[in-house]
Every structure is written in C-alpha cells, then in structure tokens.
Amino acid sequence: MKILILGANGKIAQLVREMLATKHVSLRLFLRNASRIENIGDNEEVIEGDATNFAAITRALTDVDIVYANLAGQNIEAQAKNIVRAMTTANKKRIIWISTLGIYDEVPGDFGKWNHEMLDGGYLETYAAAANVIETSPLNYTIIRPAWLTNQDEVNFELTQKGELFNGTEVSRKSVATLVTEIINNPTRYTNQSIGINKPGTDGPMPAWY
Ligand SMILES: NC(=O)c1ccc[n+]([C@@H]2O[C@H](COP(=O)([O-])OP(=O)(O)OC[C@H]3O[C@@H](n4cnc5c(N)ncnc54)[C@H](OP(=O)(O)O)[C@@H]3O)[C@@H](O)[C@H]2O)c1
C-alpha cells in the first residue's frame, strides 16, 4: 500500500511517519522545501510541492492508495479544493483530513466560548470551509478534529462523532498520530465520518496547560 502524506514535515505527520517506519507500507512524503526531510527510509520517497498546485498533487497521486493530509494555513480551503479536484480526476478515493475542533460549533460551555475567542477571525472559518469541501466531495473521507494539541509522550484518547458535543480540551499529537496510523492500517474504519479526538478527563474552561 502506498500512502501520500501531504504536509509531511508537519508535527503530527512526522509522528505518523515514525509509526509507519517498520510497517509494510510505502510512504510518499509531499512537502514544501523538501530538503528538510532527513533520514529518508527504505519505504519512503520525497516529493517537493505545494498543496495548491494541481500538477504537483496529480503527479504525487500516482499509484497512491490513501492520502493523509496534515495541512494548515489561511488558504486551507483552496488546498482542499485542489486536492479534491486532483483526486477526483485521478480516480482516487480515500483521504484522511486533519481539521480542528469547533468547525461545527460543537464545543460546549465556557470552553466553547474560549475556543471561539481564540480561533475566530480567520482560523475556524477557513478550517470549517475546507472540511466542508472534503465532506461534500465524492471522496471517501475521514475528518479528524483534534482538541488543543500537546507534545506529551502519551497515547490516551477518546472519540466523538459529528452531531455530538465535543469532549475535553486537549489531546497529544501522539494520540492523533496513533489514530491516523490505525486508519491507514484499517482503511475502511471511520469512512465518511468526521470524528473529534480528545484526552479523557480534560474538561474545563480551557486546556489545563494554557
Ligand atoms: N495547535 C493546536 O492546538 C491544534 C488543534 C487542533 C487542530 N490543529 C491543526 O492540526 C493540523 C496538524 O497539526 P500539526 O501540529 O501537525 O501542524 P503543523 O506542524 O503546522 O503542520 C502543518 C503542515 O502543513 C504544511 N502546509 C501548509 N500549507 C501548505 C501548502 N500550501 N502546501 C504544502 N504543505 C503546506 C506546513 O508546511 P511547511 O512546513 O512548509 O510550513 C506544515 O508542515 C494543523 O492544521 C493545525 O492547525 C491544531
């Protein structure tokens, strides 16, 4: 199986890369400024490109089974549109898309208000628009909505579904990477679902470390 990782120098993407290093999958790492990737493994290849570039994404999709998009930026909706167009044209179906908590206004209570205060004004709106591009596409998607991310060296998470209130305030990048790896290893899991991921027992008005 060949996995295309878009935004491969991203922090969660790098953890997924480590987790898949010993697995029988090949990884195509797509990123800007490819020289940043060190220690390219036997199961890895690197492609430089920008996620808004149709030709670059199309080239990167050759022989790919699953696309894992770990992207960011104010133009994330344009990136989503380009990826959907390229995947649809290339007849590719499976995508894992990292988004954020709050895109459906699903975060309750004081934390929900705080989350709006912190993320409104560009971020939440563009991430919501990008997720909508993915959800309304013909692709077979899994959207992952992480709580506020930490670099804790722990795997401890629970999930919520779209339509349910979001739980908790934080989650480790390692937990999100574990979920992504689980889906790559079982590609039919969580298909056409948008799932929230948080660390259990972290309810509160804001992340405890903030
Ligand atoms: N921080 C939080 O608490 C939190 C909570 C929930 C969700 N999230 C979101 O979760 C996602 C993943 O988190 P993370 O920590 O892994 O993020 P990250 O380290 O910022 O990774 C995002 C990657 O996207 C790449 N990228 C941006 N625009 C691109 C483009 N046009 N073409 C190709 N690559 C592009 C960046 O590449 P460059 O290295 O070239 O800039 C970067 O490596 C992010 O979207 C983040 O906003 C964050």
XYZ file of C-alpha atoms and ligand atoms in Angstrom:
258
model
C 0.000 0.000 0.000
C 1.269 3.472 -0.834
C 0.390 6.428 1.390
C 0.734 10.020 0.255
C 1.410 12.333 3.202
C 0.628 15.953 2.342
C 2.375 18.429 4.632
C 4.859 15.728 5.561
C 7.039 17.993 7.671
C 4.104 18.761 9.964
C 4.427 17.683 13.584
C 1.696 15.032 13.558
C 2.819 13.824 10.125
C 6.329 13.252 11.437
C 4.950 11.066 14.234
C 2.873 9.055 11.751
C 5.994 8.637 9.665
C 7.839 7.179 12.671
C 4.927 4.872 13.493
C 4.808 3.521 9.940
C 8.567 3.153 9.544
C 8.559 -0.534 10.332
C 5.274 -1.347 8.586
C 4.785 -2.856 5.146
C 3.564 0.343 3.561
C 5.408 2.809 1.399
C 5.238 6.497 2.137
C 5.400 9.344 -0.335
C 6.278 12.487 1.599
C 4.952 15.658 -0.044
C 6.085 18.970 1.341
C 7.425 22.419 0.586
C 11.219 22.716 0.916
C 11.904 19.002 0.707
C 15.496 19.364 1.922
C 14.115 19.500 5.478
C 13.387 15.761 5.435
C 16.302 13.822 6.868
C 16.990 10.099 7.141
C 14.765 9.014 4.283
C 13.784 5.402 4.986
C 13.786 2.459 2.592
C 9.991 2.644 2.381
C 9.951 6.402 1.736
C 10.237 8.802 -1.168
C 10.098 12.589 -1.044
C 8.350 14.973 -3.418
C 8.542 18.740 -3.178
C 5.402 20.700 -3.896
C 2.638 22.970 -2.720
C -0.812 21.586 -1.939
C -2.448 24.304 -4.043
C -0.617 23.121 -7.176
C -2.826 20.813 -9.272
C 0.003 19.373 -11.376
C 2.142 18.681 -8.315
C -0.660 16.896 -6.445
C -1.632 14.952 -9.563
C 1.952 13.760 -10.009
C 2.174 12.815 -6.343
C -1.013 10.716 -6.575
C 0.480 8.146 -8.950
C -0.049 4.620 -7.522
C -1.312 6.026 -4.210
C -3.932 4.138 -2.156
C -4.528 6.580 0.708
C -3.969 10.324 1.020
C -3.270 11.652 4.519
C -3.479 15.458 4.535
C -1.774 17.136 7.500
C -2.048 20.683 6.196
C -2.518 24.154 7.629
C -2.659 27.776 6.546
C -5.074 30.561 5.698
C -5.573 29.101 2.220
C -6.525 25.651 3.516
C -9.865 25.803 1.686
C -8.028 26.356 -1.621
C -5.752 23.440 -0.744
C -8.800 21.240 -0.045
C -10.433 22.208 -3.355
C -7.263 21.460 -5.287
C -6.766 18.079 -3.598
C -10.385 17.057 -4.202
C -10.117 18.066 -7.850
C -6.842 16.208 -8.347
C -8.025 13.084 -6.510
C -11.332 13.024 -8.359
C -9.605 13.433 -11.700
C -7.144 10.651 -10.838
C -9.989 8.436 -9.574
C -8.505 8.259 -6.057
C -10.957 7.868 -3.201
C -9.518 7.565 0.306
C -8.466 10.644 2.277
C -7.704 11.326 5.931
C -8.010 15.061 6.622
C -6.763 16.756 9.793
C -9.039 19.633 10.788
C -9.736 21.150 14.192
C -12.256 21.195 16.999
C -15.052 23.749 16.738
C -15.784 23.716 13.000
C -19.431 22.759 13.619
C -19.761 24.908 16.739
C -19.790 21.592 18.592
C -17.667 22.649 21.567
C -19.962 23.278 24.543
C -19.901 25.657 27.507
C -17.162 28.015 28.646
C -14.523 26.120 26.690
C -16.598 26.554 23.535
C -16.719 30.317 24.148
C -12.991 30.453 24.860
C -12.284 28.382 21.743
C -14.271 30.864 19.640
C -12.416 33.793 21.207
C -9.083 32.171 20.410
C -9.836 30.826 16.932
C -12.464 33.090 15.335
C -11.347 35.714 12.894
C -9.896 33.516 10.183
C -8.856 30.126 11.511
C -12.111 28.388 12.440
C -13.947 29.772 9.437
C -11.361 28.623 6.909
C -10.954 25.204 8.540
C -14.743 24.767 8.511
C -14.898 25.731 4.840
C -12.096 23.282 3.990
C -13.770 20.453 5.906
C -16.987 21.207 4.045
C -15.149 20.859 0.724
C -13.968 17.404 1.800
C -17.339 16.280 3.220
C -19.319 17.330 0.166
C -16.856 15.736 -2.261
C -17.225 12.265 -3.765
C -14.161 11.168 -1.769
C -14.199 8.528 0.917
C -13.055 10.712 3.802
C -12.222 10.664 7.461
C -12.031 14.131 9.003
C -10.221 14.270 12.335
C -10.971 17.175 14.689
C -8.322 17.274 17.420
C -8.676 19.162 20.681
C -5.869 21.585 21.553
C -2.647 19.744 20.802
C 0.148 18.896 23.224
C 3.527 17.256 22.681
C 3.031 14.867 25.614
C 4.606 11.473 25.051
C 1.342 9.630 25.667
C -1.433 7.862 23.791
C -4.715 8.452 25.583
C -7.769 9.437 23.621
C -11.489 9.093 23.105
C -13.587 9.969 20.082
C -16.816 11.834 19.418
C -18.871 11.814 16.257
C -20.241 14.680 14.202
C -23.582 15.655 15.736
C -22.296 15.008 19.277
C -20.862 17.634 21.604
C -17.067 17.749 21.751
C -15.437 16.311 24.886
C -12.405 17.617 26.744
C -9.968 20.374 25.885
C -6.677 18.772 24.859
C -5.049 15.752 23.226
C -1.483 14.734 22.411
C -0.183 14.821 18.857
C 0.964 11.262 19.509
C -2.663 10.236 20.107
C -3.776 11.823 16.849
C -0.893 10.126 15.018
C -1.927 6.804 16.554
C -5.470 7.262 15.244
C -4.203 8.156 11.772
C -1.946 5.086 11.797
C -4.856 2.893 12.908
C -6.916 4.120 9.948
C -4.044 3.618 7.497
C -3.734 0.037 8.771
C -7.529 -0.477 8.501
C -8.623 1.857 5.695
C -12.327 1.034 5.941
C -12.508 2.320 9.535
C -14.284 5.661 10.100
C -15.118 6.114 6.411
C -17.251 9.162 5.662
C -17.072 10.205 9.296
C -15.903 13.382 10.989
C -14.524 12.493 14.393
C -13.442 14.579 17.348
C -10.452 13.347 19.353
C -9.623 14.390 22.911
C -7.876 13.149 26.019
C -10.448 11.788 28.505
C -10.896 13.735 31.728
C -9.675 17.069 30.387
C -12.931 19.016 30.620
C -12.556 22.606 31.751
C -12.830 26.209 30.594
C -9.543 25.943 28.644
C -6.637 23.482 28.282
C -5.043 22.984 31.719
C -1.598 23.981 30.486
C -2.798 27.205 28.858
N -2.314 23.602 17.679
C -3.470 23.084 18.071
O -3.788 23.061 19.270
C -4.391 22.452 17.052
C -5.591 21.888 17.467
C -6.396 21.232 16.520
C -6.015 21.188 15.190
N -4.833 21.763 14.812
C -4.453 21.642 13.397
O -3.965 20.331 13.171
C -3.195 20.327 11.987
C -1.964 19.482 12.162
O -1.216 19.886 13.303
P 0.396 19.864 13.284
O 0.830 20.259 14.655
O 0.910 18.633 12.663
O 0.612 21.114 12.267
P 1.927 21.671 11.568
O 3.157 21.127 12.211
O 1.763 23.153 11.497
O 1.829 21.040 10.091
C 1.079 21.603 9.065
C 1.873 21.461 7.791
O 1.111 21.977 6.703
C 2.045 22.360 5.737
N 1.474 23.243 4.731
C 0.810 24.411 4.913
N 0.463 24.943 3.721
C 0.915 24.078 2.772
C 0.862 24.063 1.360
N 0.245 25.054 0.672
N 1.428 23.035 0.691
C 2.055 22.028 1.366
N 2.130 21.992 2.717
C 1.577 23.010 3.398
C 3.112 23.069 6.526
O 4.244 23.051 5.736
P 5.532 23.995 5.974
O 6.331 23.204 6.979
O 6.139 24.062 4.632
O 5.037 25.310 6.504
C 3.198 22.228 7.789
O 4.288 21.329 7.756
C -2.913 21.792 11.653
O -3.768 22.179 10.602
C -3.331 22.522 12.922
O -3.771 23.846 12.688
C -4.030 22.383 15.707
